[in-house]
PDB file of C-alpha atoms in Angstrom:
ATOM      1  CA  UNK A   1      67.689 -93.960 -50.865  1.00 69.00           C
ATOM      2  CA  UNK A   2      65.770 -91.763 -48.437  1.00 61.00           C
ATOM      3  CA  UNK A   3      67.462 -88.987 -46.522  1.00 60.00           C
ATOM      4  CA  UNK A   4      65.944 -85.693 -47.538  1.00 66.00           C
ATOM      5  CA  UNK A   5      64.017 -82.988 -45.780  1.00 70.00           C
ATOM      6  CA  UNK A   6      60.860 -81.486 -47.208  1.00 72.00           C
ATOM      7  CA  UNK A   7      58.773 -78.357 -47.157  1.00 81.00           C
ATOM      8  CA  UNK A   8      55.212 -77.453 -48.044  1.00 83.00           C
ATOM      9  CA  UNK A   9      54.920 -77.452 -51.835  1.00 90.00           C
ATOM     10  CA  UNK A  10      53.431 -74.197 -53.104  1.00 92.00           C
ATOM     11  CA  UNK A  11      50.417 -73.690 -55.335  1.00 89.00           C
ATOM     12  CA  UNK A  12      51.216 -70.098 -56.377  1.00 94.00           C
ATOM     13  CA  UNK A  13      54.268 -68.226 -57.653  1.00 95.00           C
ATOM     14  CA  UNK A  14      54.124 -65.951 -54.631  1.00 96.00           C
ATOM     15  CA  UNK A  15      54.449 -68.920 -52.286  1.00 95.00           C
ATOM     16  CA  UNK A  16      57.268 -70.332 -54.418  1.00 95.00           C
ATOM     17  CA  UNK A  17      59.232 -67.065 -54.285  1.00 96.00           C
ATOM     18  CA  UNK A  18      58.996 -67.057 -50.481  1.00 95.00           C
ATOM     19  CA  UNK A  19      60.501 -70.561 -50.394  1.00 95.00           C
ATOM     20  CA  UNK A  20      63.281 -69.621 -52.828  1.00 95.00           C
ATOM     21  CA  UNK A  21      64.193 -66.523 -50.847  1.00 95.00           C
ATOM     22  CA  UNK A  22      64.246 -68.547 -47.625  1.00 94.00           C
ATOM     23  CA  UNK A  23      66.407 -71.367 -48.982  1.00 95.00           C
ATOM     24  CA  UNK A  24      68.868 -69.434 -51.161  1.00 95.00           C
ATOM     25  CA  UNK A  25      71.125 -68.409 -48.270  1.00 95.00           C
ATOM     26  CA  UNK A  26      71.484 -72.049 -47.195  1.00 96.00           C
ATOM     27  CA  UNK A  27      73.146 -73.093 -50.469  1.00 97.00           C
ATOM     28  CA  UNK A  28      76.831 -74.014 -50.044  1.00 98.00           C
ATOM     29  CA  UNK A  29      79.089 -73.270 -53.029  1.00 98.00           C
ATOM     30  CA  UNK A  30      82.246 -74.720 -51.524  1.00 97.00           C
ATOM     31  CA  UNK A  31      83.421 -78.310 -51.868  1.00 98.00           C
ATOM     32  CA  UNK A  32      81.931 -80.693 -49.333  1.00 97.00           C
ATOM     33  CA  UNK A  33      82.489 -83.975 -51.160  1.00 96.00           C
ATOM     34  CA  UNK A  34      82.869 -87.453 -49.713  1.00 90.00           C
ATOM     35  CA  UNK A  35      85.944 -88.637 -51.598  1.00 88.00           C
ATOM     36  CA  UNK A  36      86.851 -90.759 -53.386  1.00 95.00           C
ATOM     37  CA  UNK A  37      83.951 -90.261 -55.749  1.00 97.00           C
ATOM     38  CA  UNK A  38      82.637 -93.715 -56.685  1.00 98.00           C
ATOM     39  CA  UNK A  39      79.187 -93.026 -58.085  1.00 98.00           C
ATOM     40  CA  UNK A  40      77.705 -90.130 -60.048  1.00 98.00           C
ATOM     41  CA  UNK A  41      74.054 -89.756 -60.966  1.00 98.00           C
ATOM     42  CA  UNK A  42      71.955 -87.823 -63.428  1.00 97.00           C
ATOM     43  CA  UNK A  43      68.351 -86.738 -63.032  1.00 96.00           C
ATOM     44  CA  UNK A  44      66.004 -85.568 -65.752  1.00 94.00           C
ATOM     45  CA  UNK A  45      62.312 -85.112 -66.398  1.00 93.00           C
ATOM     46  CA  UNK A  46      59.757 -85.967 -69.003  1.00 93.00           C
ATOM     47  CA  UNK A  47      56.014 -85.465 -69.083  1.00 92.00           C
ATOM     48  CA  UNK A  48      53.088 -87.568 -70.233  1.00 90.00           C
ATOM     49  CA  UNK A  49      49.396 -87.009 -70.918  1.00 90.00           C
ATOM     50  CA  UNK A  50      49.826 -83.418 -72.139  1.00 88.00           C
ATOM     51  CA  UNK A  51      51.990 -82.538 -69.164  1.00 87.00           C
ATOM     52  CA  UNK A  52      49.605 -83.730 -66.495  1.00 92.00           C
ATOM     53  CA  UNK A  53      51.888 -86.613 -65.447  1.00 95.00           C
ATOM     54  CA  UNK A  54      55.514 -86.001 -64.424  1.00 94.00           C
ATOM     55  CA  UNK A  55      58.031 -88.700 -65.320  1.00 95.00           C
ATOM     56  CA  UNK A  56      61.322 -88.489 -63.386  1.00 96.00           C
ATOM     57  CA  UNK A  57      64.392 -90.532 -64.246  1.00 96.00           C
ATOM     58  CA  UNK A  58      67.553 -91.230 -62.253  1.00 97.00           C
ATOM     59  CA  UNK A  59      70.658 -92.931 -63.646  1.00 97.00           C
ATOM     60  CA  UNK A  60      73.509 -93.936 -61.330  1.00 98.00           C
ATOM     61  CA  UNK A  61      76.886 -94.562 -62.955  1.00 98.00           C
ATOM     62  CA  UNK A  62      80.205 -95.780 -61.611  1.00 98.00           C
ATOM     63  CA  UNK A  63      83.015 -93.226 -61.592  1.00 98.00           C
ATOM     64  CA  UNK A  64      85.352 -92.713 -63.355  1.00 97.00           C
ATOM     65  CA  UNK A  65      84.473 -95.462 -65.872  1.00 97.00           C
ATOM     66  CA  UNK A  66      80.853 -94.285 -66.251  1.00 98.00           C
ATOM     67  CA  UNK A  67      79.139 -97.656 -66.381  1.00 98.00           C
ATOM     68  CA  UNK A  68      75.417 -97.775 -65.597  1.00 98.00           C
ATOM     69  CA  UNK A  69      74.885 -99.272 -62.137  1.00 98.00           C
ATOM     70  CA  UNK A  70      71.213 -98.569 -61.577  1.00 97.00           C
ATOM     71  CA  UNK A  71      68.269 -96.614 -62.976  1.00 97.00           C
ATOM     72  CA  UNK A  72      64.821 -95.723 -61.724  1.00 97.00           C
ATOM     73  CA  UNK A  73      61.648 -94.067 -62.947  1.00 96.00           C
ATOM     74  CA  UNK A  74      58.815 -92.441 -61.038  1.00 96.00           C
ATOM     75  CA  UNK A  75      55.479 -90.999 -62.113  1.00 95.00           C
ATOM     76  CA  UNK A  76      53.177 -88.638 -60.299  1.00 94.00           C
ATOM     77  CA  UNK A  77      50.551 -86.019 -61.201  1.00 95.00           C
ATOM     78  CA  UNK A  78      52.013 -82.646 -62.165  1.00 94.00           C
ATOM     79  CA  UNK A  79      50.885 -80.062 -59.630  1.00 91.00           C
ATOM     80  CA  UNK A  80      52.766 -76.874 -60.593  1.00 93.00           C
ATOM     81  CA  UNK A  81      52.668 -74.974 -63.915  1.00 91.00           C
ATOM     82  CA  UNK A  82      55.592 -74.579 -66.318  1.00 92.00           C
ATOM     83  CA  UNK A  83      57.139 -71.212 -65.442  1.00 93.00           C
ATOM     84  CA  UNK A  84      60.841 -70.477 -66.139  1.00 92.00           C
ATOM     85  CA  UNK A  85      62.657 -69.885 -62.861  1.00 94.00           C
ATOM     86  CA  UNK A  86      60.250 -72.137 -60.939  1.00 95.00           C
ATOM     87  CA  UNK A  87      60.806 -75.505 -62.587  1.00 94.00           C
ATOM     88  CA  UNK A  88      62.055 -77.120 -59.385  1.00 95.00           C
ATOM     89  CA  UNK A  89      58.547 -76.884 -57.895  1.00 95.00           C
ATOM     90  CA  UNK A  90      57.158 -78.688 -60.927  1.00 94.00           C
ATOM     91  CA  UNK A  91      59.864 -81.357 -61.130  1.00 95.00           C
ATOM     92  CA  UNK A  92      61.414 -82.146 -57.726  1.00 96.00           C
ATOM     93  CA  UNK A  93      58.485 -84.047 -56.172  1.00 94.00           C
ATOM     94  CA  UNK A  94      58.757 -86.728 -58.877  1.00 95.00           C
ATOM     95  CA  UNK A  95      62.573 -86.646 -58.729  1.00 96.00           C
ATOM     96  CA  UNK A  96      62.418 -87.403 -55.006  1.00 95.00           C
ATOM     97  CA  UNK A  97      60.131 -90.349 -55.763  1.00 94.00           C
ATOM     98  CA  UNK A  98      62.691 -91.686 -58.269  1.00 96.00           C
ATOM     99  CA  UNK A  99      65.587 -91.190 -55.850  1.00 96.00           C
ATOM    100  CA  UNK A 100      63.714 -93.161 -53.188  1.00 94.00           C
ATOM    101  CA  UNK A 101      63.778 -96.187 -55.474  1.00 95.00           C
ATOM    102  CA  UNK A 102      67.539 -96.442 -55.965  1.00 96.00           C
ATOM    103  CA  UNK A 103      69.739 -98.607 -53.768  1.00 95.00           C
ATOM    104  CA  UNK A 104      73.109 -97.076 -54.737  1.00 96.00           C
ATOM    105  CA  UNK A 105      73.759 -93.710 -53.109  1.00 95.00           C
ATOM    106  CA  UNK A 106      75.567 -91.364 -55.532  1.00 97.00           C
ATOM    107  CA  UNK A 107      78.346 -89.054 -54.405  1.00 97.00           C
ATOM    108  CA  UNK A 108      77.388 -86.297 -56.857  1.00 98.00           C
ATOM    109  CA  UNK A 109      74.151 -85.652 -58.745  1.00 98.00           C
ATOM    110  CA  UNK A 110      74.154 -83.798 -62.070  1.00 98.00           C
ATOM    111  CA  UNK A 111      70.829 -82.136 -62.800  1.00 97.00           C
ATOM    112  CA  UNK A 112      69.367 -81.128 -66.133  1.00 94.00           C
ATOM    113  CA  UNK A 113      68.830 -77.510 -65.142  1.00 95.00           C
ATOM    114  CA  UNK A 114      70.298 -74.598 -63.232  1.00 97.00           C
ATOM    115  CA  UNK A 115      72.056 -74.412 -59.899  1.00 98.00           C
ATOM    116  CA  UNK A 116      72.712 -70.892 -58.627  1.00 98.00           C
ATOM    117  CA  UNK A 117      72.613 -69.464 -62.189  1.00 98.00           C
ATOM    118  CA  UNK A 118      69.093 -68.388 -61.398  1.00 98.00           C
ATOM    119  CA  UNK A 119      67.361 -65.053 -60.642  1.00 96.00           C
ATOM    120  CA  UNK A 120      67.027 -65.994 -56.972  1.00 96.00           C
ATOM    121  CA  UNK A 121      70.045 -68.369 -56.864  1.00 96.00           C
ATOM    122  CA  UNK A 122      67.867 -71.453 -56.407  1.00 97.00           C
ATOM    123  CA  UNK A 123      67.526 -73.480 -59.559  1.00 97.00           C
ATOM    124  CA  UNK A 124      66.571 -77.148 -59.466  1.00 97.00           C
ATOM    125  CA  UNK A 125      70.109 -78.379 -58.711  1.00 98.00           C
ATOM    126  CA  UNK A 126      70.438 -76.100 -55.688  1.00 98.00           C
ATOM    127  CA  UNK A 127      66.910 -76.787 -54.476  1.00 97.00           C
ATOM    128  CA  UNK A 128      67.344 -80.557 -54.792  1.00 97.00           C
ATOM    129  CA  UNK A 129      70.795 -80.468 -53.193  1.00 97.00           C
ATOM    130  CA  UNK A 130      69.407 -78.693 -50.146  1.00 96.00           C
ATOM    131  CA  UNK A 131      66.520 -81.130 -49.774  1.00 95.00           C
ATOM    132  CA  UNK A 132      68.703 -84.246 -49.941  1.00 95.00           C
ATOM    133  CA  UNK A 133      71.879 -82.633 -48.479  1.00 95.00           C
ATOM    134  CA  UNK A 134      74.080 -83.909 -51.282  1.00 96.00           C
ATOM    135  CA  UNK A 135      76.549 -82.346 -53.756  1.00 98.00           C
ATOM    136  CA  UNK A 136      74.678 -81.334 -56.897  1.00 98.00           C
ATOM    137  CA  UNK A 137      75.635 -79.641 -60.151  1.00 98.00           C
ATOM    138  CA  UNK A 138      73.451 -77.659 -62.526  1.00 98.00           C
ATOM    139  CA  UNK A 139      74.044 -78.726 -66.136  1.00 98.00           C
ATOM    140  CA  UNK A 140      71.671 -76.704 -68.282  1.00 97.00           C
ATOM    141  CA  UNK A 141      71.279 -76.816 -72.047  1.00 96.00           C
ATOM    142  CA  UNK A 142      70.119 -73.190 -72.210  1.00 96.00           C
ATOM    143  CA  UNK A 143      70.861 -69.971 -70.355  1.00 96.00           C
ATOM    144  CA  UNK A 144      68.403 -68.570 -67.832  1.00 96.00           C
ATOM    145  CA  UNK A 145      70.355 -65.506 -66.646  1.00 97.00           C
ATOM    146  CA  UNK A 146      73.705 -63.829 -67.187  1.00 97.00           C
ATOM    147  CA  UNK A 147      76.104 -62.740 -69.901  1.00 97.00           C
ATOM    148  CA  UNK A 148      79.442 -64.111 -71.067  1.00 97.00           C
ATOM    149  CA  UNK A 149      82.282 -63.427 -73.463  1.00 97.00           C
ATOM    150  CA  UNK A 150      82.754 -65.250 -76.750  1.00 95.00           C
ATOM    151  CA  UNK A 151      83.671 -68.882 -76.235  1.00 95.00           C
ATOM    152  CA  UNK A 152      86.322 -70.848 -78.127  1.00 96.00           C
ATOM    153  CA  UNK A 153      85.104 -73.814 -80.182  1.00 96.00           C
ATOM    154  CA  UNK A 154      87.362 -76.441 -78.605  1.00 97.00           C
ATOM    155  CA  UNK A 155      86.190 -78.896 -75.941  1.00 97.00           C
ATOM    156  CA  UNK A 156      86.981 -77.697 -72.425  1.00 96.00           C
ATOM    157  CA  UNK A 157      86.814 -73.996 -73.280  1.00 97.00           C
ATOM    158  CA  UNK A 158      84.829 -71.982 -70.757  1.00 97.00           C
ATOM    159  CA  UNK A 159      83.859 -68.445 -69.871  1.00 98.00           C
ATOM    160  CA  UNK A 160      82.401 -67.058 -66.622  1.00 98.00           C
ATOM    161  CA  UNK A 161      78.650 -66.523 -66.605  1.00 98.00           C
ATOM    162  CA  UNK A 162      78.081 -63.112 -65.018  1.00 98.00           C
ATOM    163  CA  UNK A 163      74.775 -61.946 -63.544  1.00 97.00           C
ATOM    164  CA  UNK A 164      74.369 -58.675 -61.638  1.00 96.00           C
ATOM    165  CA  UNK A 165      78.159 -58.378 -61.392  1.00 96.00           C
ATOM    166  CA  UNK A 166      78.583 -61.838 -59.849  1.00 97.00           C
ATOM    167  CA  UNK A 167      79.937 -65.046 -61.341  1.00 98.00           C
ATOM    168  CA  UNK A 168      77.029 -67.465 -61.049  1.00 98.00           C
ATOM    169  CA  UNK A 169      78.318 -70.183 -63.340  1.00 98.00           C
ATOM    170  CA  UNK A 170      80.311 -70.977 -66.432  1.00 98.00           C
ATOM    171  CA  UNK A 171      79.596 -71.502 -70.105  1.00 98.00           C
ATOM    172  CA  UNK A 172      81.377 -74.718 -71.039  1.00 98.00           C
ATOM    173  CA  UNK A 173      82.139 -76.264 -74.412  1.00 98.00           C
ATOM    174  CA  UNK A 174      81.681 -79.935 -73.651  1.00 96.00           C
ATOM    175  CA  UNK A 175      82.351 -81.058 -77.215  1.00 96.00           C
ATOM    176  CA  UNK A 176      84.278 -79.282 -79.948  1.00 96.00           C
ATOM    177  CA  UNK A 177      82.053 -77.365 -82.323  1.00 94.00           C
ATOM    178  CA  UNK A 178      78.730 -77.948 -80.537  1.00 96.00           C
ATOM    179  CA  UNK A 179      76.543 -75.653 -78.466  1.00 97.00           C
ATOM    180  CA  UNK A 180      77.874 -75.051 -74.945  1.00 98.00           C
ATOM    181  CA  UNK A 181      76.408 -76.097 -71.615  1.00 98.00           C
ATOM    182  CA  UNK A 182      75.658 -73.765 -68.725  1.00 98.00           C
ATOM    183  CA  UNK A 183      77.268 -75.078 -65.552  1.00 98.00           C
ATOM    184  CA  UNK A 184      76.639 -73.811 -62.043  1.00 98.00           C
ATOM    185  CA  UNK A 185      77.120 -74.950 -58.484  1.00 98.00           C
ATOM    186  CA  UNK A 186      74.073 -76.683 -57.115  1.00 98.00           C
ATOM    187  CA  UNK A 187      74.938 -77.402 -53.501  1.00 98.00           C
ATOM    188  CA  UNK A 188      78.096 -78.466 -51.625  1.00 98.00           C
ATOM    189  CA  UNK A 189      80.349 -78.042 -54.646  1.00 98.00           C
ATOM    190  CA  UNK A 190      82.437 -75.198 -56.043  1.00 98.00           C
ATOM    191  CA  UNK A 191      82.241 -74.015 -59.636  1.00 98.00           C
ATOM    192  CA  UNK A 192      85.772 -75.195 -60.612  1.00 98.00           C
ATOM    193  CA  UNK A 193      85.044 -78.645 -59.179  1.00 98.00           C
ATOM    194  CA  UNK A 194      81.663 -78.734 -60.902  1.00 98.00           C
ATOM    195  CA  UNK A 195      83.283 -77.973 -64.261  1.00 98.00           C
ATOM    196  CA  UNK A 196      85.911 -80.652 -63.662  1.00 98.00           C
ATOM    197  CA  UNK A 197      83.352 -83.364 -62.940  1.00 98.00           C
ATOM    198  CA  UNK A 198      81.115 -82.354 -65.831  1.00 98.00           C
ATOM    199  CA  UNK A 199      84.030 -82.713 -68.233  1.00 98.00           C
ATOM    200  CA  UNK A 200      85.078 -86.039 -66.693  1.00 97.00           C
ATOM    201  CA  UNK A 201      81.519 -87.285 -67.167  1.00 98.00           C
ATOM    202  CA  UNK A 202      81.416 -86.132 -70.804  1.00 97.00           C
ATOM    203  CA  UNK A 203      83.784 -88.352 -72.797  1.00 96.00           C
ATOM    204  CA  UNK A 204      81.983 -88.255 -76.146  1.00 94.00           C
ATOM    205  CA  UNK A 205      78.692 -86.412 -76.458  1.00 95.00           C
ATOM    206  CA  UNK A 206      77.506 -82.903 -75.639  1.00 96.00           C
ATOM    207  CA  UNK A 207      75.766 -84.007 -72.438  1.00 96.00           C
ATOM    208  CA  UNK A 208      77.402 -85.800 -69.514  1.00 97.00           C
ATOM    209  CA  UNK A 209      76.698 -89.525 -69.569  1.00 97.00           C
ATOM    210  CA  UNK A 210      74.705 -89.124 -66.354  1.00 97.00           C
ATOM    211  CA  UNK A 211      72.137 -86.683 -67.708  1.00 92.00           C
ATOM    212  CA  UNK A 212      72.269 -88.125 -71.244  1.00 95.00           C
ATOM    213  CA  UNK A 213      71.123 -91.522 -69.968  1.00 96.00           C
ATOM    214  CA  UNK A 214      68.587 -89.993 -67.579  1.00 95.00           C
ATOM    215  CA  UNK A 215      67.248 -87.852 -70.429  1.00 92.00           C
ATOM    216  CA  UNK A 216      66.704 -90.938 -72.590  1.00 92.00           C
ATOM    217  CA  UNK A 217      64.935 -92.725 -69.740  1.00 91.00           C
ATOM    218  CA  UNK A 218      62.724 -89.731 -69.061  1.00 90.00           C
ATOM    219  CA  UNK A 219      61.853 -89.311 -72.746  1.00 87.00           C
ATOM    220  CA  UNK A 220      61.257 -92.926 -73.812  1.00 70.00           C
ATOM    221  CA  UNK A 221      57.785 -94.418 -73.561  1.00 51.00           C
TER     222      UNK A 221
END
């Protein structure tokens, strides 16, 4: 799989902010899906050698039965520091390497991280979606920005995630009685559709099968 654009990868936070501000207005938060959806993918990251080596994992699953079709791993030197709000610059280069290795093109990619629920509306899901021009969803395990009302304990319960007076995502209970996930549009997908696909990819555990499998691949040695 190789159909993405690229940009110069920054070495400073100042350079990274310029890129985020430039790209944020290009993010599409309306549905532009190629239906029917046949394949969904998850991407996640791990690190080796005290963080100096990035390890990116991609898992492609059939949809809606969520059977693993293909996986890939890629390693490359880590070239950007760990700074909340800038993780895409640390992680995407290796993710692109892993995506290049797969033969099955997914219709939607679920990312372990934020979409537009981000201070400058360009988390890793949005950034990646723009680079590869594909529908992406941010599925984060923790909140980066925003506030929300109390959430019911039952699976499927959700509340809007509000930041600076704008709905930037949703807090979603993906499994009854467990900590919620933070869902946001990445690129070419609306928030209601993103929530729908996250739930349809989460039959049993807290995480969607896509990112759960990618997480295991990225973490295993």
